[in-house]
Amino acid sequence: MKDVAARAGVGLKTVSRVVNGEPGVTPDTERRVQDAIQALGFRRNDSARVLRKGRTASVGLVLEDLADPFYGPLSRAVEEVARAHGALLINGSSAEDPEREQELALALCARRVDGLIVIPAGTDHRYLEPEIRAGVAMVFVDRPAGRIEADTVLSDSFGGAREGVAHLIAHGHRRIGFIGDQPRIHTAVERLRGYRAAMEDAGLPVDGSWMSLGSTEPARVRDAVAAMLDGPEPVTALFAGNNRVTVTVVRELAGRDRPVALVGFDDIELADLLGITVIAQDAAALGRTAAERLFLRLDGAHEAPARVELATTLIPRGSGEIPPAR
């Protein structure tokens, strides 16, 4: 800064004002300072700013899987809100591993991020209590935190699944299968609960063989589809608990002669062209709402942790409107 000030013929305070975008500098003076910065290759030392101000102007985002299309718009929305607040977003993937989630979250905290948005893989987040006490803002998205009180932004998994299964029932189905994610995952449990509620609302029995929770690996999902469709009393419709399950189910049904109705939770790429009926979440709204909540905390909001639940949308495209095979 001294070199810039000397070259531009101004004081250190003037250089500081230009670098930090503060008012009180004439256009001609600002131009001279910017020319000096350009000529000398000056870069602001953000590490020094952290020591002086105690804020890093950076936030962390812990995702489940960076390769999952659902998290693309969510991450982008968080990044846009962070950018509007002059902050840098640093993100990483837990790969649905609670230990990796903890390792990544604490690594981001060690790098002095001002706040964290976490899509939980684990069910116990007490390891973050020291970070929260130290002033790191926390918001959990898509799933609630485990064993701590924290701001949470969710989709209505229960209501969305209930609506999707009710839609199948309204089109004449009585034997409906549910294929979901791991039973330790909040969203999987809530969507199964919505399935059961819709069946109960309609006075329909639920056979244990019609429900399958587990890995979203294609082999496991294919086995679940085969078990539900190849027995003596096959289901006539399927509800897929998330986008990855839906993709595998679509591939399996494509190789079968008998039509089977399908509703999937989460929209998927090309679902409109393939005619797949879905319960759509607004991933961008989830990310935006979580990020806005995070920056409210960083701006000094001290109210009790809030739970925000966003509505889902049923999009009928054909697969959920197929009647039962006669």
mmCIF file of C-alpha atoms in Angstrom:
data_model
loop_
_atom_site.group_PDB
_atom_site.id
_atom_site.type_symbol
_atom_site.label_atom_id
_atom_site.label_comp_id
_atom_site.label_asym_id
_atom_site.label_seq_id
_atom_site.Cartn_x
_atom_site.Cartn_y
_atom_site.Cartn_z
ATOM 1 C CA MET A 1 0.000 0.000 0.000
ATOM 2 C CA LYS A 2 2.909 2.356 0.708
ATOM 3 C CA ASP A 3 4.285 1.714 -2.790
ATOM 4 C CA VAL A 4 0.856 2.385 -4.338
ATOM 5 C CA ALA A 5 0.445 5.565 -2.287
ATOM 6 C CA ALA A 6 3.878 6.843 -3.304
ATOM 7 C CA ARG A 7 3.339 6.105 -7.003
ATOM 8 C CA ALA A 8 -0.120 7.742 -7.020
ATOM 9 C CA GLY A 9 0.985 10.677 -4.874
ATOM 10 C CA VAL A 10 -1.688 10.099 -2.202
ATOM 11 C CA GLY A 11 -1.891 8.991 1.431
ATOM 12 C CA LEU A 12 -2.334 5.443 2.740
ATOM 13 C CA LYS A 13 -5.913 6.207 3.822
ATOM 14 C CA THR A 14 -6.820 7.170 0.268
ATOM 15 C CA VAL A 15 -5.446 3.873 -1.044
ATOM 16 C CA SER A 16 -7.437 2.029 1.622
ATOM 17 C CA ARG A 17 -10.634 3.822 0.616
ATOM 18 C CA VAL A 18 -10.141 2.922 -3.052
ATOM 19 C CA VAL A 19 -9.299 -0.717 -2.334
ATOM 20 C CA ASN A 20 -12.318 -1.126 -0.051
ATOM 21 C CA GLY A 21 -14.755 0.796 -2.264
ATOM 22 C CA GLU A 22 -15.350 3.505 0.331
ATOM 23 C CA PRO A 23 -16.625 7.002 -0.562
ATOM 24 C CA GLY A 24 -14.681 10.254 -0.265
ATOM 25 C CA VAL A 25 -12.272 9.881 -3.198
ATOM 26 C CA THR A 26 -12.486 12.021 -6.336
ATOM 27 C CA PRO A 27 -12.675 10.235 -9.697
ATOM 28 C CA ASP A 28 -9.279 11.587 -10.751
ATOM 29 C CA THR A 29 -7.606 10.419 -7.542
ATOM 30 C CA GLU A 30 -9.285 7.019 -7.764
ATOM 31 C CA ARG A 31 -8.017 6.657 -11.338
ATOM 32 C CA ARG A 32 -4.432 7.443 -10.261
ATOM 33 C CA VAL A 33 -4.637 4.901 -7.433
ATOM 34 C CA GLN A 34 -6.100 2.231 -9.737
ATOM 35 C CA ASP A 35 -3.372 2.900 -12.311
ATOM 36 C CA ALA A 36 -0.729 2.467 -9.580
ATOM 37 C CA ILE A 37 -2.369 -0.748 -8.380
ATOM 38 C CA GLN A 38 -2.370 -2.086 -11.944
ATOM 39 C CA ALA A 39 1.241 -1.114 -12.569
ATOM 40 C CA LEU A 40 2.540 -2.602 -9.315
ATOM 41 C CA GLY A 41 0.366 -5.737 -9.331
ATOM 42 C CA PHE A 42 -0.955 -4.922 -5.839
ATOM 43 C CA ARG A 43 -3.359 -7.443 -4.252
ATOM 44 C CA ARG A 44 -5.276 -6.925 -1.030
ATOM 45 C CA ASN A 45 -4.049 -9.159 1.812
ATOM 46 C CA ASP A 46 -7.240 -10.857 2.988
ATOM 47 C CA SER A 47 -5.399 -12.705 5.761
ATOM 48 C CA ALA A 48 -4.453 -9.364 7.282
ATOM 49 C CA ARG A 49 -8.054 -8.181 6.969
ATOM 50 C CA VAL A 50 -9.235 -11.269 8.880
ATOM 51 C CA LEU A 51 -6.842 -10.516 11.736
ATOM 52 C CA ARG A 52 -8.018 -6.922 11.843
ATOM 53 C CA LYS A 53 -11.781 -7.394 11.378
ATOM 54 C CA GLY A 54 -12.351 -10.937 12.694
ATOM 55 C CA ARG A 55 -14.441 -11.875 9.609
ATOM 56 C CA THR A 56 -13.291 -13.804 6.552
ATOM 57 C CA ALA A 57 -16.123 -12.901 4.161
ATOM 58 C CA SER A 58 -16.405 -16.617 3.351
ATOM 59 C CA VAL A 59 -19.022 -19.267 4.073
ATOM 60 C CA GLY A 60 -18.939 -23.049 3.747
ATOM 61 C CA LEU A 61 -21.433 -25.448 2.164
ATOM 62 C CA VAL A 62 -21.335 -29.167 3.015
ATOM 63 C CA LEU A 63 -23.278 -31.128 0.400
ATOM 64 C CA GLU A 64 -24.150 -34.799 0.209
ATOM 65 C CA ASP A 65 -22.853 -35.370 -3.333
ATOM 66 C CA LEU A 66 -21.562 -32.705 -5.717
ATOM 67 C CA ALA A 67 -22.416 -34.997 -8.646
ATOM 68 C CA ASP A 68 -26.118 -35.198 -7.732
ATOM 69 C CA PRO A 69 -28.103 -32.908 -10.091
ATOM 70 C CA PHE A 70 -30.384 -31.889 -7.206
ATOM 71 C CA TYR A 71 -27.538 -30.006 -5.532
ATOM 72 C CA GLY A 72 -26.513 -27.974 -8.583
ATOM 73 C CA PRO A 73 -29.262 -25.321 -8.366
ATOM 74 C CA LEU A 74 -29.105 -25.411 -4.557
ATOM 75 C CA SER A 75 -25.376 -24.675 -4.533
ATOM 76 C CA ARG A 76 -25.732 -22.010 -7.219
ATOM 77 C CA ALA A 77 -28.429 -20.222 -5.199
ATOM 78 C CA VAL A 78 -26.252 -20.229 -2.075
ATOM 79 C CA GLU A 79 -23.358 -18.863 -4.121
ATOM 80 C CA GLU A 80 -25.490 -16.039 -5.559
ATOM 81 C CA VAL A 81 -26.658 -14.943 -2.105
ATOM 82 C CA ALA A 82 -23.095 -15.128 -0.772
ATOM 83 C CA ARG A 83 -21.841 -13.072 -3.704
ATOM 84 C CA ALA A 84 -24.507 -10.436 -3.090
ATOM 85 C CA HIS A 85 -23.136 -10.155 0.468
ATOM 86 C CA GLY A 86 -19.548 -9.893 -0.759
ATOM 87 C CA ALA A 87 -18.665 -13.373 0.505
ATOM 88 C CA LEU A 88 -16.860 -16.322 -1.071
ATOM 89 C CA LEU A 89 -18.490 -19.781 -1.027
ATOM 90 C CA ILE A 90 -16.367 -22.865 -0.308
ATOM 91 C CA ASN A 91 -18.113 -26.206 -0.731
ATOM 92 C CA GLY A 92 -17.387 -29.901 -0.477
ATOM 93 C CA SER A 93 -19.102 -33.279 -0.458
ATOM 94 C CA SER A 94 -19.680 -35.607 2.477
ATOM 95 C CA ALA A 95 -20.477 -38.553 0.160
ATOM 96 C CA GLU A 96 -23.282 -39.430 2.622
ATOM 97 C CA ASP A 97 -20.614 -40.384 5.183
ATOM 98 C CA PRO A 98 -21.149 -38.921 8.699
ATOM 99 C CA GLU A 99 -17.417 -39.059 9.511
ATOM 100 C CA ARG A 100 -16.518 -37.290 6.296
ATOM 101 C CA GLU A 101 -19.217 -34.691 6.980
ATOM 102 C CA GLN A 102 -17.717 -33.967 10.405
ATOM 103 C CA GLU A 103 -14.180 -33.829 8.996
ATOM 104 C CA LEU A 104 -15.212 -31.419 6.233
ATOM 105 C CA ALA A 105 -17.332 -29.172 8.459
ATOM 106 C CA LEU A 106 -14.578 -28.833 11.056
ATOM 107 C CA ALA A 107 -11.966 -28.227 8.349
ATOM 108 C CA LEU A 108 -14.044 -25.332 7.028
ATOM 109 C CA CYS A 109 -14.423 -23.959 10.552
ATOM 110 C CA ALA A 110 -10.652 -24.238 11.057
ATOM 111 C CA ARG A 111 -10.257 -22.034 8.008
ATOM 112 C CA ARG A 112 -12.332 -19.409 9.783
ATOM 113 C CA VAL A 113 -15.444 -19.382 7.584
ATOM 114 C CA ASP A 114 -18.040 -17.008 9.013
ATOM 115 C CA GLY A 115 -20.884 -19.492 8.606
ATOM 116 C CA LEU A 116 -21.779 -23.001 7.473
ATOM 117 C CA ILE A 117 -24.697 -24.458 5.539
ATOM 118 C CA VAL A 118 -24.855 -28.215 6.063
ATOM 119 C CA ILE A 119 -26.837 -30.960 4.355
ATOM 120 C CA PRO A 120 -26.432 -33.560 7.093
ATOM 121 C CA ALA A 121 -25.150 -37.055 6.510
ATOM 122 C CA GLY A 122 -25.035 -37.880 10.235
ATOM 123 C CA THR A 123 -27.579 -37.745 13.033
ATOM 124 C CA ASP A 124 -25.474 -36.186 15.817
ATOM 125 C CA HIS A 125 -24.183 -32.650 15.326
ATOM 126 C CA ARG A 126 -23.055 -31.892 18.852
ATOM 127 C CA TYR A 127 -19.509 -31.732 17.475
ATOM 128 C CA LEU A 128 -20.455 -28.305 16.076
ATOM 129 C CA GLU A 129 -21.497 -26.826 19.428
ATOM 130 C CA PRO A 130 -18.011 -25.341 20.161
ATOM 131 C CA GLU A 131 -17.998 -23.719 16.721
ATOM 132 C CA ILE A 132 -21.455 -22.227 17.278
ATOM 133 C CA ARG A 133 -20.359 -20.880 20.664
ATOM 134 C CA ALA A 134 -17.310 -19.369 18.934
ATOM 135 C CA GLY A 135 -19.652 -17.408 16.654
ATOM 136 C CA VAL A 136 -19.879 -19.518 13.485
ATOM 137 C CA ALA A 137 -23.409 -19.183 12.070
ATOM 138 C CA MET A 138 -25.074 -22.508 11.146
ATOM 139 C CA VAL A 139 -28.021 -23.419 8.930
ATOM 140 C CA PHE A 140 -29.061 -26.973 8.039
ATOM 141 C CA VAL A 141 -30.843 -27.617 4.762
ATOM 142 C CA ASP A 142 -32.830 -30.535 3.275
ATOM 143 C CA ARG A 143 -32.563 -32.436 6.596
ATOM 144 C CA PRO A 144 -32.600 -31.232 10.206
ATOM 145 C CA ALA A 145 -29.602 -31.190 12.506
ATOM 146 C CA GLY A 146 -29.228 -34.055 14.956
ATOM 147 C CA ARG A 147 -29.228 -33.444 18.723
ATOM 148 C CA ILE A 148 -28.704 -29.672 18.497
ATOM 149 C CA GLU A 149 -31.033 -26.729 17.940
ATOM 150 C CA ALA A 150 -30.251 -24.895 14.701
ATOM 151 C CA ASP A 151 -31.918 -23.055 11.829
ATOM 152 C CA THR A 152 -33.316 -25.573 9.341
ATOM 153 C CA VAL A 153 -34.746 -25.248 5.821
ATOM 154 C CA LEU A 154 -36.615 -28.272 4.452
ATOM 155 C CA SER A 155 -38.953 -29.343 1.685
ATOM 156 C CA ASP A 156 -42.289 -30.838 2.732
ATOM 157 C CA SER A 157 -41.233 -34.446 2.151
ATOM 158 C CA PHE A 158 -44.191 -35.890 4.054
ATOM 159 C CA GLY A 159 -46.807 -33.751 2.299
ATOM 160 C CA GLY A 160 -45.238 -34.211 -1.120
ATOM 161 C CA ALA A 161 -45.132 -38.002 -0.863
ATOM 162 C CA ARG A 162 -48.660 -38.070 0.486
ATOM 163 C CA GLU A 163 -49.865 -36.027 -2.496
ATOM 164 C CA GLY A 164 -47.976 -38.185 -4.987
ATOM 165 C CA VAL A 165 -49.379 -41.466 -3.658
ATOM 166 C CA ALA A 166 -52.885 -39.958 -3.399
ATOM 167 C CA HIS A 167 -52.523 -39.048 -7.082
ATOM 168 C CA LEU A 168 -51.858 -42.704 -7.940
ATOM 169 C CA ILE A 169 -54.807 -43.804 -5.810
ATOM 170 C CA ALA A 170 -57.048 -41.271 -7.594
ATOM 171 C CA HIS A 171 -56.122 -42.980 -10.884
ATOM 172 C CA GLY A 172 -57.385 -46.333 -9.659
ATOM 173 C CA HIS A 173 -54.324 -47.927 -8.027
ATOM 174 C CA ARG A 174 -54.697 -49.971 -4.858
ATOM 175 C CA ARG A 175 -51.399 -51.882 -4.795
ATOM 176 C CA ILE A 176 -48.669 -49.263 -4.750
ATOM 177 C CA GLY A 177 -44.987 -49.890 -4.044
ATOM 178 C CA PHE A 178 -42.595 -47.473 -2.329
ATOM 179 C CA ILE A 179 -38.834 -47.537 -3.037
ATOM 180 C CA GLY A 180 -36.804 -45.099 -0.960
ATOM 181 C CA ASP A 181 -33.377 -44.178 0.354
ATOM 182 C CA GLN A 182 -31.573 -45.333 3.524
ATOM 183 C CA PRO A 183 -33.874 -45.560 6.585
ATOM 184 C CA ARG A 184 -31.484 -43.412 8.666
ATOM 185 C CA ILE A 185 -32.088 -40.443 6.325
ATOM 186 C CA HIS A 186 -34.743 -37.979 7.468
ATOM 187 C CA THR A 187 -36.201 -37.372 4.004
ATOM 188 C CA ALA A 188 -36.531 -41.109 3.292
ATOM 189 C CA VAL A 189 -38.430 -41.654 6.534
ATOM 190 C CA GLU A 190 -40.705 -38.651 5.947
ATOM 191 C CA ARG A 191 -41.556 -39.767 2.412
ATOM 192 C CA LEU A 192 -42.344 -43.285 3.598
ATOM 193 C CA ARG A 193 -44.559 -41.741 6.266
ATOM 194 C CA GLY A 194 -46.354 -39.739 3.560
ATOM 195 C CA TYR A 195 -46.866 -42.906 1.506
ATOM 196 C CA ARG A 196 -48.386 -44.728 4.456
ATOM 197 C CA ALA A 197 -50.586 -41.751 5.326
ATOM 198 C CA ALA A 198 -52.019 -41.586 1.793
ATOM 199 C CA MET A 199 -52.780 -45.299 1.828
ATOM 200 C CA GLU A 200 -54.416 -44.984 5.237
ATOM 201 C CA ASP A 201 -56.436 -41.953 4.108
ATOM 202 C CA ALA A 202 -57.862 -44.102 1.315
ATOM 203 C CA GLY A 203 -58.542 -47.060 3.623
ATOM 204 C CA LEU A 204 -56.038 -49.227 1.750
ATOM 205 C CA PRO A 205 -53.916 -51.942 3.364
ATOM 206 C CA VAL A 206 -50.140 -51.833 3.007
ATOM 207 C CA ASP A 207 -48.261 -55.068 2.503
ATOM 208 C CA GLY A 208 -44.736 -55.157 3.928
ATOM 209 C CA SER A 209 -43.386 -56.391 0.590
ATOM 210 C CA TRP A 210 -44.554 -53.149 -1.058
ATOM 211 C CA MET A 211 -42.029 -51.019 0.877
ATOM 212 C CA SER A 212 -38.274 -51.005 0.347
ATOM 213 C CA LEU A 213 -35.729 -48.645 1.916
ATOM 214 C CA GLY A 214 -32.000 -48.926 1.306
ATOM 215 C CA SER A 215 -29.119 -47.879 -0.880
ATOM 216 C CA THR A 216 -29.888 -45.954 -4.062
ATOM 217 C CA GLU A 217 -27.373 -48.102 -5.953
ATOM 218 C CA PRO A 218 -29.020 -49.354 -9.182
ATOM 219 C CA ALA A 219 -28.611 -53.047 -8.302
ATOM 220 C CA ARG A 220 -30.518 -52.638 -5.029
ATOM 221 C CA VAL A 221 -33.288 -50.619 -6.691
ATOM 222 C CA ARG A 222 -33.573 -53.131 -9.555
ATOM 223 C CA ASP A 223 -33.999 -55.946 -7.038
ATOM 224 C CA ALA A 224 -36.719 -53.992 -5.247
ATOM 225 C CA VAL A 225 -38.576 -53.345 -8.511
ATOM 226 C CA ALA A 226 -38.364 -57.021 -9.468
ATOM 227 C CA ALA A 227 -39.624 -58.151 -6.054
ATOM 228 C CA MET A 228 -42.658 -55.869 -6.291
ATOM 229 C CA LEU A 229 -43.551 -56.613 -9.920
ATOM 230 C CA ASP A 230 -42.762 -60.305 -10.352
ATOM 231 C CA GLY A 231 -44.741 -61.891 -7.504
ATOM 232 C CA PRO A 232 -48.226 -63.411 -7.641
ATOM 233 C CA GLU A 233 -49.803 -60.122 -6.470
ATOM 234 C CA PRO A 234 -47.680 -57.458 -8.215
ATOM 235 C CA VAL A 235 -48.099 -53.790 -7.499
ATOM 236 C CA THR A 236 -49.636 -51.728 -10.287
ATOM 237 C CA ALA A 237 -47.852 -48.479 -9.417
ATOM 238 C CA LEU A 238 -44.563 -47.327 -7.894
ATOM 239 C CA PHE A 239 -43.594 -44.272 -5.886
ATOM 240 C CA ALA A 240 -39.851 -43.551 -6.147
ATOM 241 C CA GLY A 241 -38.410 -41.784 -3.103
ATOM 242 C CA ASN A 242 -35.777 -39.606 -4.824
ATOM 243 C CA ASN A 243 -34.242 -38.709 -8.193
ATOM 244 C CA ARG A 244 -31.647 -41.488 -8.248
ATOM 245 C CA VAL A 245 -34.255 -44.127 -7.461
ATOM 246 C CA THR A 246 -36.539 -42.697 -10.147
ATOM 247 C CA VAL A 247 -33.842 -42.953 -12.850
ATOM 248 C CA THR A 248 -33.257 -46.643 -12.121
ATOM 249 C CA VAL A 249 -36.986 -47.393 -11.938
ATOM 250 C CA VAL A 250 -37.564 -45.707 -15.321
ATOM 251 C CA ARG A 251 -34.851 -47.884 -16.871
ATOM 252 C CA GLU A 252 -36.334 -51.038 -15.343
ATOM 253 C CA LEU A 253 -39.891 -50.268 -16.441
ATOM 254 C CA ALA A 254 -38.702 -49.571 -19.996
ATOM 255 C CA GLY A 255 -37.859 -53.262 -20.387
ATOM 256 C CA ARG A 256 -41.242 -54.553 -19.232
ATOM 257 C CA ASP A 257 -44.341 -55.185 -21.325
ATOM 258 C CA ARG A 258 -46.950 -54.533 -18.642
ATOM 259 C CA PRO A 259 -47.531 -50.816 -17.990
ATOM 260 C CA VAL A 260 -46.777 -49.678 -14.437
ATOM 261 C CA ALA A 261 -47.650 -46.214 -13.164
ATOM 262 C CA LEU A 262 -44.837 -44.166 -11.629
ATOM 263 C CA VAL A 263 -44.516 -40.992 -9.573
ATOM 264 C CA GLY A 264 -41.048 -39.858 -8.511
ATOM 265 C CA PHE A 265 -40.013 -37.520 -5.722
ATOM 266 C CA ASP A 266 -37.645 -34.869 -7.216
ATOM 267 C CA ASP A 267 -37.668 -33.777 -10.814
ATOM 268 C CA ILE A 268 -35.090 -35.342 -13.104
ATOM 269 C CA GLU A 269 -33.454 -34.273 -16.345
ATOM 270 C CA LEU A 270 -35.600 -35.063 -19.426
ATOM 271 C CA ALA A 271 -38.573 -35.991 -17.211
ATOM 272 C CA ASP A 272 -40.731 -33.667 -19.294
ATOM 273 C CA LEU A 273 -39.733 -35.433 -22.528
ATOM 274 C CA LEU A 274 -40.067 -38.894 -20.985
ATOM 275 C CA GLY A 275 -43.458 -38.086 -19.475
ATOM 276 C CA ILE A 276 -42.452 -38.782 -15.867
ATOM 277 C CA THR A 277 -44.869 -37.488 -13.228
ATOM 278 C CA VAL A 278 -42.955 -36.039 -10.278
ATOM 279 C CA ILE A 279 -43.232 -34.304 -6.952
ATOM 280 C CA ALA A 280 -40.844 -31.416 -7.566
ATOM 281 C CA GLN A 281 -38.796 -29.655 -4.936
ATOM 282 C CA ASP A 282 -37.495 -26.145 -5.523
ATOM 283 C CA ALA A 283 -33.799 -26.804 -4.881
ATOM 284 C CA ALA A 284 -32.850 -23.216 -5.695
ATOM 285 C CA ALA A 285 -35.386 -21.900 -3.173
ATOM 286 C CA LEU A 286 -33.956 -24.251 -0.544
ATOM 287 C CA GLY A 287 -30.450 -22.912 -1.138
ATOM 288 C CA ARG A 288 -31.535 -19.292 -1.340
ATOM 289 C CA THR A 289 -33.656 -19.481 1.829
ATOM 290 C CA ALA A 290 -30.861 -21.214 3.762
ATOM 291 C CA ALA A 291 -28.267 -18.678 2.623
ATOM 292 C CA GLU A 292 -30.489 -15.711 3.434
ATOM 293 C CA ARG A 293 -31.065 -17.174 6.888
ATOM 294 C CA LEU A 294 -27.315 -17.610 7.348
ATOM 295 C CA PHE A 295 -26.583 -13.983 6.500
ATOM 296 C CA LEU A 296 -29.367 -12.813 8.802
ATOM 297 C CA ARG A 297 -27.467 -14.555 11.591
ATOM 298 C CA LEU A 298 -24.199 -13.027 10.452
ATOM 299 C CA ASP A 299 -25.850 -9.600 10.497
ATOM 300 C CA GLY A 300 -26.730 -10.067 14.168
ATOM 301 C CA ALA A 301 -30.142 -11.786 14.316
ATOM 302 C CA HIS A 302 -30.446 -13.493 17.725
ATOM 303 C CA GLU A 303 -33.936 -15.027 17.725
ATOM 304 C CA ALA A 304 -34.523 -18.716 18.463
ATOM 305 C CA PRO A 305 -33.615 -21.204 15.697
ATOM 306 C CA ALA A 306 -36.327 -21.399 13.041
ATOM 307 C CA ARG A 307 -37.615 -24.326 10.980
ATOM 308 C CA VAL A 308 -38.732 -23.311 7.479
ATOM 309 C CA GLU A 309 -40.597 -25.849 5.339
ATOM 310 C CA LEU A 310 -41.076 -25.212 1.618
ATOM 311 C CA ALA A 311 -43.966 -26.653 -0.368
ATOM 312 C CA THR A 312 -43.501 -29.202 -3.157
ATOM 313 C CA THR A 313 -45.335 -29.292 -6.496
ATOM 314 C CA LEU A 314 -47.041 -32.212 -8.236
ATOM 315 C CA ILE A 315 -46.244 -32.139 -11.980
ATOM 316 C CA PRO A 316 -48.403 -34.677 -13.886
ATOM 317 C CA ARG A 317 -46.770 -35.721 -17.172
ATOM 318 C CA GLY A 318 -48.266 -39.101 -17.982
ATOM 319 C CA SER A 319 -46.495 -41.840 -16.023
ATOM 320 C CA GLY A 320 -48.513 -41.181 -12.864
ATOM 321 C CA GLU A 321 -51.793 -41.201 -14.780
ATOM 322 C CA ILE A 322 -51.496 -44.716 -16.246
ATOM 323 C CA PRO A 323 -54.483 -46.791 -15.016
ATOM 324 C CA PRO A 324 -54.008 -50.228 -13.432
ATOM 325 C CA ALA A 325 -53.509 -53.041 -15.932
ATOM 326 C CA ARG A 326 -56.682 -55.047 -16.366
#
